Coordinates of C-alpha atoms and ligand atoms in Angstrom, one line a residue:
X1 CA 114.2 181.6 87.1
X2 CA 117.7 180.6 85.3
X3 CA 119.8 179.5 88.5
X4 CA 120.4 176.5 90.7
X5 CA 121.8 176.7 93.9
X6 CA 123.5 173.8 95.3
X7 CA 124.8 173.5 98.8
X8 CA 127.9 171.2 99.4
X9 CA 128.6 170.6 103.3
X10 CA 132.0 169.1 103.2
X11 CA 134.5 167.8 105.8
X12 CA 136.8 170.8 106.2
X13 CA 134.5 173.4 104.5
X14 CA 131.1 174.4 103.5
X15 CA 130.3 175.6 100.1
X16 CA 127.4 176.8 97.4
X17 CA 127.8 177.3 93.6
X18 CA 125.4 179.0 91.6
X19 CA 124.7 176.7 87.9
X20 CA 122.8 178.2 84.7
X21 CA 120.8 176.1 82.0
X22 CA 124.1 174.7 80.6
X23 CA 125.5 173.1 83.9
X24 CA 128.2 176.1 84.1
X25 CA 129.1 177.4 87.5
X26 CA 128.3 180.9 87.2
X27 CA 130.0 181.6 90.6
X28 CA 131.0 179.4 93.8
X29 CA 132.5 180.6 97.0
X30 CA 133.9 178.5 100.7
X31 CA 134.0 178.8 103.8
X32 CA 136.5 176.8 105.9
X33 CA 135.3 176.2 109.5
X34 CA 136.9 174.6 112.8
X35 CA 138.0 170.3 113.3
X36 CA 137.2 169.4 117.1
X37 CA 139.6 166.7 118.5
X38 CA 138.5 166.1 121.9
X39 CA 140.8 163.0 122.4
X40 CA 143.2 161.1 120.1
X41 CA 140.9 159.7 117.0
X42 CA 138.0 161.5 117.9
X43 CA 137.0 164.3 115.6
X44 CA 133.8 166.6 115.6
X45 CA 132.0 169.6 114.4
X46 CA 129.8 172.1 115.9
X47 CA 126.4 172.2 114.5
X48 CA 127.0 176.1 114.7
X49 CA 129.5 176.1 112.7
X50 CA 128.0 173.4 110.1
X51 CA 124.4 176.0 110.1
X52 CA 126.5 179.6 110.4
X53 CA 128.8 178.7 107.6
X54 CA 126.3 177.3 105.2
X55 CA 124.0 180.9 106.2
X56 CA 127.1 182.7 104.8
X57 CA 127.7 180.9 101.7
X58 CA 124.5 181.5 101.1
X59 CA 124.5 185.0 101.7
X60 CA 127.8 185.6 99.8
X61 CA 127.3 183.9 96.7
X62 CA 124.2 185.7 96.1
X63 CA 125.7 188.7 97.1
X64 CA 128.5 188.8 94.8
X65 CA 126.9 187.1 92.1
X66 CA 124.1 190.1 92.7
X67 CA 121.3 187.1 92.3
X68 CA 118.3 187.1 94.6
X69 CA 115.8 184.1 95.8
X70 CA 113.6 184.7 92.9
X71 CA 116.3 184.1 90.3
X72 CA 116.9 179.9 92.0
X73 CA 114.4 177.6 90.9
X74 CA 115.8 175.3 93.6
X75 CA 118.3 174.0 95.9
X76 CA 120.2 171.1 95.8
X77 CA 122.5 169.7 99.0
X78 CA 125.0 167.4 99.2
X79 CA 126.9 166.5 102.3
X80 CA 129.8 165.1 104.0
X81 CA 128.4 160.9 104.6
X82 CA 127.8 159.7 107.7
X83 CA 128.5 162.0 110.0
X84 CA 125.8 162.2 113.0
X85 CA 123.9 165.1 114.5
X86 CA 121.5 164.3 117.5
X87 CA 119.0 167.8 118.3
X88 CA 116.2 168.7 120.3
X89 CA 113.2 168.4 118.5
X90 CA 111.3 171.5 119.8
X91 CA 114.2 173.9 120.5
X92 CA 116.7 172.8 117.4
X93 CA 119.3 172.6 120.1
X94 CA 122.1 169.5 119.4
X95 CA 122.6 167.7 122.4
X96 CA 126.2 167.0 121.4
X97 CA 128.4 168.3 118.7
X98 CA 128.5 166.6 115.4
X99 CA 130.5 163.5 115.1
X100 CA 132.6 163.4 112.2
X101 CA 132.8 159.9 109.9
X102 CA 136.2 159.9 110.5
X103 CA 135.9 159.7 114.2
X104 CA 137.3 156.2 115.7
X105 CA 135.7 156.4 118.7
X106 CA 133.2 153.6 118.6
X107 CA 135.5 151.0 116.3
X108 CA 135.9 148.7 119.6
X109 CA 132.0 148.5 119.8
X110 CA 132.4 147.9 115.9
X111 CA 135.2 144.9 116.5
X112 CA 133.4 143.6 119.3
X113 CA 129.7 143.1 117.1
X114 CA 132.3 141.2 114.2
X115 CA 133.4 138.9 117.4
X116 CA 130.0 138.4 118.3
X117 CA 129.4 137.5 114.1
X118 CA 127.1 140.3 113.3
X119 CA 129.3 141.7 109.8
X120 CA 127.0 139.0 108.1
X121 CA 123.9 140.2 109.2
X122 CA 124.8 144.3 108.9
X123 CA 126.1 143.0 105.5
X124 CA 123.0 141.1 104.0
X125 CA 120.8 144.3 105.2
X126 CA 122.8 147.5 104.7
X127 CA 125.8 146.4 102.3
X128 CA 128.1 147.7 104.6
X129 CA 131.1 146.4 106.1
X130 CA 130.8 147.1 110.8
X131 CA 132.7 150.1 111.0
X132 CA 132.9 153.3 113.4
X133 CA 132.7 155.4 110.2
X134 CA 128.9 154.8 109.8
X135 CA 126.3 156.4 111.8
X136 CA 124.8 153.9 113.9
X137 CA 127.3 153.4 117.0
X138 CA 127.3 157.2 116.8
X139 CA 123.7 157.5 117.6
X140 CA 124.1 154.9 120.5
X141 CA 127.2 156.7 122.0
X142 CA 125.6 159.6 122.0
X143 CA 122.3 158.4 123.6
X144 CA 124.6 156.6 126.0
X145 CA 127.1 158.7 126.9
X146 CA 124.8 162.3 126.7
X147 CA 123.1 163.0 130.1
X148 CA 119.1 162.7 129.5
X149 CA 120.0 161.6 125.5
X150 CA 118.2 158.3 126.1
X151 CA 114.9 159.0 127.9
X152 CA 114.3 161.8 125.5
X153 CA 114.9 159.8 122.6
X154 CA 112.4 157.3 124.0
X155 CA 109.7 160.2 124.8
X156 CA 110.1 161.6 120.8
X157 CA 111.7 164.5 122.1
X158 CA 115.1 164.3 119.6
X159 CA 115.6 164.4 116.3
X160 CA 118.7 162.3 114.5
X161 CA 119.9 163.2 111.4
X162 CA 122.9 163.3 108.5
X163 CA 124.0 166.6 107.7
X164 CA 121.5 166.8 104.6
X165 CA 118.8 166.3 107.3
X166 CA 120.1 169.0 110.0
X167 CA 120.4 171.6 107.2
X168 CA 117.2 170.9 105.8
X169 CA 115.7 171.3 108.9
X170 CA 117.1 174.4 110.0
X171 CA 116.6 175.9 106.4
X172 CA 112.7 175.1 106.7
X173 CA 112.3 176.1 110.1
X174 CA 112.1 172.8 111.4
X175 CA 109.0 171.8 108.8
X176 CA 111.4 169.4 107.0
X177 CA 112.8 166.1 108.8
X178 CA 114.1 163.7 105.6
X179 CA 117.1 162.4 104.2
X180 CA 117.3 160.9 100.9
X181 CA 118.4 157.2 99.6
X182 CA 122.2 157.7 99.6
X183 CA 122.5 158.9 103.1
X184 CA 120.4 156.7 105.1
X185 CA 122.1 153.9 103.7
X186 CA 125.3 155.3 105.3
X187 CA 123.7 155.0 108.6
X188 CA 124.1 150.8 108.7
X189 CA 120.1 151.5 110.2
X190 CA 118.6 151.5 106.9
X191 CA 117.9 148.3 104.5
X192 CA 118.9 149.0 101.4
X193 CA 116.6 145.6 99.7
X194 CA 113.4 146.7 101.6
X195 CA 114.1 150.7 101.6
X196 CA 112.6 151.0 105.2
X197 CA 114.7 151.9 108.0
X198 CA 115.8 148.2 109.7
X199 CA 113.8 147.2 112.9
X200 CA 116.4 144.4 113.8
X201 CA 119.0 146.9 113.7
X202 CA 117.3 149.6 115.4
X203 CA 117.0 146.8 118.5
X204 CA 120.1 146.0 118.0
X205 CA 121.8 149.3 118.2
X206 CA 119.1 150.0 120.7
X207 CA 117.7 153.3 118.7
X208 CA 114.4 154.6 119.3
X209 CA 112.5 154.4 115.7
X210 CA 111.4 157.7 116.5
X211 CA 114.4 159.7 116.1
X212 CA 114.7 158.9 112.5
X213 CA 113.7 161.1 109.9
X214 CA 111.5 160.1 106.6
X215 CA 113.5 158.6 103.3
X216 CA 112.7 160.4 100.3
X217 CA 114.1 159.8 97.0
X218 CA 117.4 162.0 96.0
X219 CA 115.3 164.1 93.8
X220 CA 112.0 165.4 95.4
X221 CA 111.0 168.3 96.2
X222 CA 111.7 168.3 100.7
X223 CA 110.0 171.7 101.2
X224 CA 110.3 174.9 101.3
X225 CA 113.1 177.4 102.7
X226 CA 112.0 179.9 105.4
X227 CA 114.9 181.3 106.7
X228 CA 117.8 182.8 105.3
X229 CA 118.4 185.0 101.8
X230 CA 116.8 181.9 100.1
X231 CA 113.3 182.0 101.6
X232 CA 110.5 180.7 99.2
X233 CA 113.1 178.6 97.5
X234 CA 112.0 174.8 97.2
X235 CA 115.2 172.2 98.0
X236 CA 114.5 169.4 95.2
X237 CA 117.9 167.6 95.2
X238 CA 120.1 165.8 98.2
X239 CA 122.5 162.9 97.7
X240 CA 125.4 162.4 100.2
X241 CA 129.2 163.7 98.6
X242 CA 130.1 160.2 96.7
X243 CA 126.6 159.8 94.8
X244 CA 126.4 163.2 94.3
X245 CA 130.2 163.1 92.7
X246 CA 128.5 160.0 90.7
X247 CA 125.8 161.8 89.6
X248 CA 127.2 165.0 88.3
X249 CA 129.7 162.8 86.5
X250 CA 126.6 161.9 84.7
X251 CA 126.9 158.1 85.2
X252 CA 123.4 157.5 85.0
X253 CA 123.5 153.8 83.7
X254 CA 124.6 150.3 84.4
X255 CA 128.4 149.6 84.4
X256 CA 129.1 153.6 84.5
X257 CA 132.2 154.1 87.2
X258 CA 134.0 157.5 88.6
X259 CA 136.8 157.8 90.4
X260 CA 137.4 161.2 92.8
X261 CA 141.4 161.4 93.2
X262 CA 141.8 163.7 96.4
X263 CA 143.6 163.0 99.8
X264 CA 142.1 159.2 99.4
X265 CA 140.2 158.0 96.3
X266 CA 136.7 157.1 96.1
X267 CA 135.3 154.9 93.4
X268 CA 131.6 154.0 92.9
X269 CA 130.0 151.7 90.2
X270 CA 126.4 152.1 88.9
X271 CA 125.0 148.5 88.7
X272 CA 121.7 149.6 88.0
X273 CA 118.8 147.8 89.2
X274 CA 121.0 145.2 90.8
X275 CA 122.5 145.2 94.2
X276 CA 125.9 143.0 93.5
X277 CA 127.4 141.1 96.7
X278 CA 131.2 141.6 96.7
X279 CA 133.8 139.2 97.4
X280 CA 136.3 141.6 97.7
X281 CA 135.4 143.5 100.5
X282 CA 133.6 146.3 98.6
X283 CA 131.0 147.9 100.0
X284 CA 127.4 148.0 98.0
X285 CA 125.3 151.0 98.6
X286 CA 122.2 153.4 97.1
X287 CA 123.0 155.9 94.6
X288 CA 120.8 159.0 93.4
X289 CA 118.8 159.3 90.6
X290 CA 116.0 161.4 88.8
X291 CA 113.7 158.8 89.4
X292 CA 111.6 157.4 92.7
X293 CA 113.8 154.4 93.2
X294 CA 117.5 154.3 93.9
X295 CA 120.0 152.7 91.5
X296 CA 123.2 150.5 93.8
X297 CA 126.4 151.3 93.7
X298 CA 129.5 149.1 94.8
X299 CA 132.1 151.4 96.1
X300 CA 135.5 151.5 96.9
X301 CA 137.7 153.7 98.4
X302 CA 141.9 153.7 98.2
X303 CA 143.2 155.0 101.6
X304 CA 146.5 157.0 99.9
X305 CA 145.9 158.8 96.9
X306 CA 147.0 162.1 96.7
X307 CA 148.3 161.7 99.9
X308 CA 151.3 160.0 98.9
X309 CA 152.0 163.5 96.5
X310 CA 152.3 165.4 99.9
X311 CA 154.1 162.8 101.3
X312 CA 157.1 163.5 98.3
X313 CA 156.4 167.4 99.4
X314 CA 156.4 167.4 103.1
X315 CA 158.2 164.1 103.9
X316 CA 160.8 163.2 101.3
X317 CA 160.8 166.8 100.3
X318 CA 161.4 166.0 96.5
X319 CA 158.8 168.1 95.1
X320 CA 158.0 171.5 95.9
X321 CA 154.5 171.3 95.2
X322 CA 151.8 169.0 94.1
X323 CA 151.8 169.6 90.4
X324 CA 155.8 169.5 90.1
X325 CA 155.1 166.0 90.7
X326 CA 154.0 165.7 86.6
X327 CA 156.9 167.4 85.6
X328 CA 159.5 165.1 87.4
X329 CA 157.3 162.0 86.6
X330 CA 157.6 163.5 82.7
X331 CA 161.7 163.5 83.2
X332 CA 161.8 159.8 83.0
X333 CA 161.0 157.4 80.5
X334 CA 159.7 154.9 82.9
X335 CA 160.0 154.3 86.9
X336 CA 163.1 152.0 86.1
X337 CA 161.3 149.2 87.4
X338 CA 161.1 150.7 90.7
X339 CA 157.6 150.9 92.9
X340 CA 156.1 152.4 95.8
X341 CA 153.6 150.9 97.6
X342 CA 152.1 153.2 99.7
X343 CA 150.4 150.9 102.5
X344 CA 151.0 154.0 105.5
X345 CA 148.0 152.8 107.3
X346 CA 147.4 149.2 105.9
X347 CA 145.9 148.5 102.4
X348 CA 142.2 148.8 102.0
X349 CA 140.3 146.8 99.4
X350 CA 140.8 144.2 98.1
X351 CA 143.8 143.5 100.3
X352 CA 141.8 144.3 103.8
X353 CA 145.2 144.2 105.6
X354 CA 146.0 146.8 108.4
X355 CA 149.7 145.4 108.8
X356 CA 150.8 146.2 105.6
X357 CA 153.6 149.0 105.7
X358 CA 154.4 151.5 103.1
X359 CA 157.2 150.0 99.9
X360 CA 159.9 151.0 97.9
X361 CA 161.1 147.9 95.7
X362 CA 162.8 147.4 92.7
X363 CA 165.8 150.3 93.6
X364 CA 169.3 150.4 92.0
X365 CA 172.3 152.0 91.5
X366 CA 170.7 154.0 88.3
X367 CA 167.5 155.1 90.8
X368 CA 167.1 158.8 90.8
X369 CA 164.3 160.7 92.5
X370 CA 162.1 161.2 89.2
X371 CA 161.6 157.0 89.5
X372 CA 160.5 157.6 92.8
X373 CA 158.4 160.4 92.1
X374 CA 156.9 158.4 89.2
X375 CA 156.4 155.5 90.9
X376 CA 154.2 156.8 93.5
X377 CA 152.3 158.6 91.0
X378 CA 151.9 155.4 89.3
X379 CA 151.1 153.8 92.9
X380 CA 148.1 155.9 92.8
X381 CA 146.9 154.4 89.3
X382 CA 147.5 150.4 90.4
X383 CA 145.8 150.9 93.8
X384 CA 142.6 152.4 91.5
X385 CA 143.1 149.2 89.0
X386 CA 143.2 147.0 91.9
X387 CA 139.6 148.3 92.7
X388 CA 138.4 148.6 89.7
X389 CA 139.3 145.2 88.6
X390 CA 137.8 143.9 91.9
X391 CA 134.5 146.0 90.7
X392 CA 134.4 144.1 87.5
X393 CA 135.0 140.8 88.8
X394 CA 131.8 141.6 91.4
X395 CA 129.9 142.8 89.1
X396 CA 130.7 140.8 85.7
X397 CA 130.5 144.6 83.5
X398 CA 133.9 145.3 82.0
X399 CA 134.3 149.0 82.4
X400 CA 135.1 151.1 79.4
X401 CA 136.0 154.1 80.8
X402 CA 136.4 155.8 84.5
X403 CA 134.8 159.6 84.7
X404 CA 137.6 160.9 87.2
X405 CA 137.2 164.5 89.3
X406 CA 139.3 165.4 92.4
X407 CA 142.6 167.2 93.1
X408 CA 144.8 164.7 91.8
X409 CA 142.7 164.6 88.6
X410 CA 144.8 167.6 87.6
X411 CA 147.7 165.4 86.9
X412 CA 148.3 164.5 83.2
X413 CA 150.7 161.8 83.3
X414 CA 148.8 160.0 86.3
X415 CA 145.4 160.3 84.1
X416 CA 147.2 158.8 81.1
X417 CA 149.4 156.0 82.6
X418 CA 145.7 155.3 84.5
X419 CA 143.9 155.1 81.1
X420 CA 147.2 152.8 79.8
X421 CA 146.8 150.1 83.1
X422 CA 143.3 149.6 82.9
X423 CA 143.0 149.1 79.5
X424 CA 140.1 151.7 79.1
X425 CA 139.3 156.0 78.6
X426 CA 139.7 158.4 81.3
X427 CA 137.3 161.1 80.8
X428 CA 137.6 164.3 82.2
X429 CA 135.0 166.7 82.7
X430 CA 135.4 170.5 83.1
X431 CA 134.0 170.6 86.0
X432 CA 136.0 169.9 89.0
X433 CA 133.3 170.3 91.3
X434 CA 131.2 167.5 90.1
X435 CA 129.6 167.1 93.6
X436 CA 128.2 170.1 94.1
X437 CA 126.9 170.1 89.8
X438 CA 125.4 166.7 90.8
X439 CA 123.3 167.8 93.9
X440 CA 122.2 170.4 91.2
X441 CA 121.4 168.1 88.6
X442 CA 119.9 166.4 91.2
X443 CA 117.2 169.7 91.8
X444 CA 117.0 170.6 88.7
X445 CA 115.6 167.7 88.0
X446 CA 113.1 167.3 89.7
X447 CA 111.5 170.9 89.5
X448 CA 111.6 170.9 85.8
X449 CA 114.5 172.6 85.3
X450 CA 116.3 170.5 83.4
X451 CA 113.8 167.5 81.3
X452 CA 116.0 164.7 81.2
X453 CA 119.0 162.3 82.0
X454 CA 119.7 162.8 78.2
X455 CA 119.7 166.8 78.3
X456 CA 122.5 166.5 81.1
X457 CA 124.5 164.2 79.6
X458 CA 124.7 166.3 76.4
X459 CA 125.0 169.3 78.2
X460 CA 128.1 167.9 80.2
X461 CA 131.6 169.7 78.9
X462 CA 134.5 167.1 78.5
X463 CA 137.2 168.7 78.9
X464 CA 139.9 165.7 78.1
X465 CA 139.8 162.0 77.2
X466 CA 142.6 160.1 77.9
X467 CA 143.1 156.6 75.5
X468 CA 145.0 153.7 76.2
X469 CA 148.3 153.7 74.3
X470 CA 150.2 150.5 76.2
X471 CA 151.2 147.1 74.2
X472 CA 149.2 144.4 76.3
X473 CA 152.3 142.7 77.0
X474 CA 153.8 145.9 78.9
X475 CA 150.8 146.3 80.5
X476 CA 150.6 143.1 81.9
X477 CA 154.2 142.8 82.8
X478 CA 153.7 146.1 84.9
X479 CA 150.8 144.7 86.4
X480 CA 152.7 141.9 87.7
X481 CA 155.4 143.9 88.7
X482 CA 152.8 145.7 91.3
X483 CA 151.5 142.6 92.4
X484 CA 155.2 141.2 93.7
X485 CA 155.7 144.7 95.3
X486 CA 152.4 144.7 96.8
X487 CA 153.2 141.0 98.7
X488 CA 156.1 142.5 99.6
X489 CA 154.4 145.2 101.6
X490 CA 152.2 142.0 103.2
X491 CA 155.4 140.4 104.4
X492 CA 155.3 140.2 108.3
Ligands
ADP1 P1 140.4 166.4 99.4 O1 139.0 166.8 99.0 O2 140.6 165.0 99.9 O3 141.1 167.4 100.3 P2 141.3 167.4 96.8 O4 140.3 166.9 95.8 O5 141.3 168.8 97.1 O6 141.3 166.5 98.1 O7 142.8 167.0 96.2 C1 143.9 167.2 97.0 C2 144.9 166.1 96.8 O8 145.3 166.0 95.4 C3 146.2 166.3 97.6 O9 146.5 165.0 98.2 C4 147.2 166.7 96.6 O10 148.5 166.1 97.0 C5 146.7 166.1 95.3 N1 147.0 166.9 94.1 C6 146.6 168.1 93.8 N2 147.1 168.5 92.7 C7 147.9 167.5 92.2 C8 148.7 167.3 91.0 N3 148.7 168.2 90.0 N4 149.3 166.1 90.9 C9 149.2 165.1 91.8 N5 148.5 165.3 92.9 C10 147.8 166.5 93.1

């Protein structure tokens, strides 16, 4: 068998890729499917649509690539985080549609715990900060708010899960009911110290133990596939989208950090055996690896990354498309001291403040729209230093380079002026879809496919490293530049 198959349930689409020996992607296909917004800030899926569109990537990518079950040695899924299915246990029947991470509608049950000074508590046990995104409150309004939810919950008669765990499920016939490391500890249930599922919390978020599936380590073999072109295939590999991303970026050690530049940014940290505390408002989580135990993580995410690159092509209408953003940035020989901050919703970490408003400082007669367009390019590269440096002062590791994937990632001035402000490499790997290779690395690994940590990491194509090329003095005087603009977003 010379294929695995890896399954990547996103947000806005569902989609399988097909890897050989050598990590390539021999073929990939999508499937977009439809966003529920039932009320302003709410947003959900239908389980349907999660299950029929990940059927018929399946069935398409084998089609066209004219493989068939016996050529995968296993399956490998990774997942949108978070987001919570509730379903009947006997029937496979959700009780309510899938409600999407981004969903606000339980953040004044999240604001009213902080009041009531749970955010240590949650903190010390699950590394997470109280927030609507994870899964918890979702259980609870769905057990409160779904006729019957509760008393069946209490008689064993429903089944919670992640995504992982409702595709698992249905793809064994309702035989499998795990999740792995990375996406309990999204749930805010699960202890990531003590690797058991939190009894305090569970009384606290009033959630029957029972609905919870097992925790299995991100590479193990969860069972067998019954239904479906892939019936007989084992699924070795889950991780949640992030640690996934981490793990096909290969950073399997201490200190090793990515960065994923799409609408938002995501960056995660290995720290190895050590879960670090943050005083910066990062959030420390489990990450996947070959082995039985979980490495942590701290992870930080930047609300407007490539966002602000629409924003210059739908709202200022100064670009046509994304990637004329390089060339105009290219036109210039610097932003003319000019910066964008772009705080559209608030600033995330390590600022934490919601009244923030989006920037422009520093214009002048001589201001053309290439400064702007470079500066907010360049907005995108501070806003990741700001993390990362916050990472390093958490942590005490001084990075030496940032493995970046993502949309944004395409963008050579952006990766090199983001190698030149934090002083380290940006590695790029062929690869864009470094999620999906990572849930594969992730099953490969375990059935034997692939031997080693080492054999990925040498397998893994580069396909450009950007150096540092600032004087330090520059660097620094840009650095502070950012900081004045970025108080100046704070003023009230
Ligand atoms: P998501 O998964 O969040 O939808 P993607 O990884 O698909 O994001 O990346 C899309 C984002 O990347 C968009 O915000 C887009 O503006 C930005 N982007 C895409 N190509 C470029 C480019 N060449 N330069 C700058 N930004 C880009």
């Amino acid at each position: 068998m010379k294929y695995i198959l890896a399954i990547d349930q996103g947000t806005t689409s569902t989609r399988a890729h097909i890897y050989n020996q050598s990590g390539e992607c021999v073929h990939g296909v999508s499937a977009e499917f439809p966003q529920i917004y039932p009320e302003p800030g709410w947003v959900e899926h239908s389980p349907q649509d999660i299950w029929g569109s990940t059927l018929s990537v399946i069935d398409s990518v084998l089609s066209e690539s004219g493989l068939k079950a016996a050529d995968i040695a296993a399956v490998g899924i990774t997942n949108q985080r978070e987001t919570t299915i509730v379903w009947d246990r006997a029937t496979g029947e959700p009780v309510y549609n899938a409600i999407v991470w981004q969903c606000r509608r339980t953040a004044a049950s999240c604001e009213k715990l902080k009041k009531e000074g749970f955010a240590e508590r949650i903190y010390n046990k699950t590394g997470l900060v109280p927030d609507a995104y994870f899964s918890a409150t979702k259980i609870k309004w769905i057990l409160d708010n779904v006729d019957g939810a509760r008393e069946r919950a209490e008689r064993g008669e429903l089944c919670f899960g992640t995504v992982d765990t409702f595709l698992l499920w249905k793809l064994t016939g309702g035989k499998a009911f795990s999740t792995d490391y990375t996406n309990a500890a999204r749930t805010m249930l699960f202890n990531i110290h003590t690797l058991k599922w939190d009894k305090e919390l569970l009384r606290l978020f009033d959630i029957p133990e029972g609905i919870l599936p097992e925790v299995r380590p991100s590479s193990h073999n969860f069972g067998e596939i019954t239904e479906g072109e892939l019936a007989g295939v084992p699924v070795c590999g889950i991780a949640g989208d992030q640690q996934a991303s981490l793990f096909g970026q290969a950073c399997f050690s201490e200190g090793d950090i990515k960065n994923t530049y799409g609408t938002g940014c995501f960056l995660l940290m290995n720290t190895g055996k050590k879960p670090v505390k943050s005083a910066n408002g990062l959030i420390t989580t489990l990450g996947a690896t070959a082995t039985d135990k979980p490495c942590y993580v701290l992870e930080g995410s930047v609300f407007v990354g490539g966002a602000v690159v629409q924003w210059l092509r739908d709202g200022l209408k100064v670009i046509k498309n994304a990637a004329a953003s390089e060339r105009a940035a290219k036109k210039v020989a610097d932003s003319g001291g000019v910066y964008v901050v772009p705080a559209f919703t608030g600033l995330g970490a390590p600022y934490w403040d919601s009244d923030a408003r989006g920037t422009i400082t520093g214009i002048t007669r001589g201001t053309t729209k290439n400064h702007i367009i470079r500066a907010s390019l360049e907005s995108i590269a501070y806003q990741v230093y700001d993390i990362v440096a916050a990472m390093e002062r958490d942590s005490g590791i001084k990075i030496k380079r940032l493995s970046v994937d993502g949309g944004a990632s395409a963008n050579n001035f952006l990766m090199g002026f983001q190698s030149d402000i934090l002083a380290a490499e940006v590695v790029r790997g062929r690869h864009s879809e470094s999620t999906a290779l990572g849930a594969a690395y992730l099953a490969g690994l375990n059935c034997g496919f692939w031997k080693s940590d080492e054999e990925i990491r040498k397998n893994r194509s580069i396909e450009r490293v950007f150096k540092p090329d600032m004087d330090e003095g520059e660097r620094l005087k840009l650095l502070d530049g950012w900081k004045e603009a970025v108080k100046k977003a704070r003023l009230k």
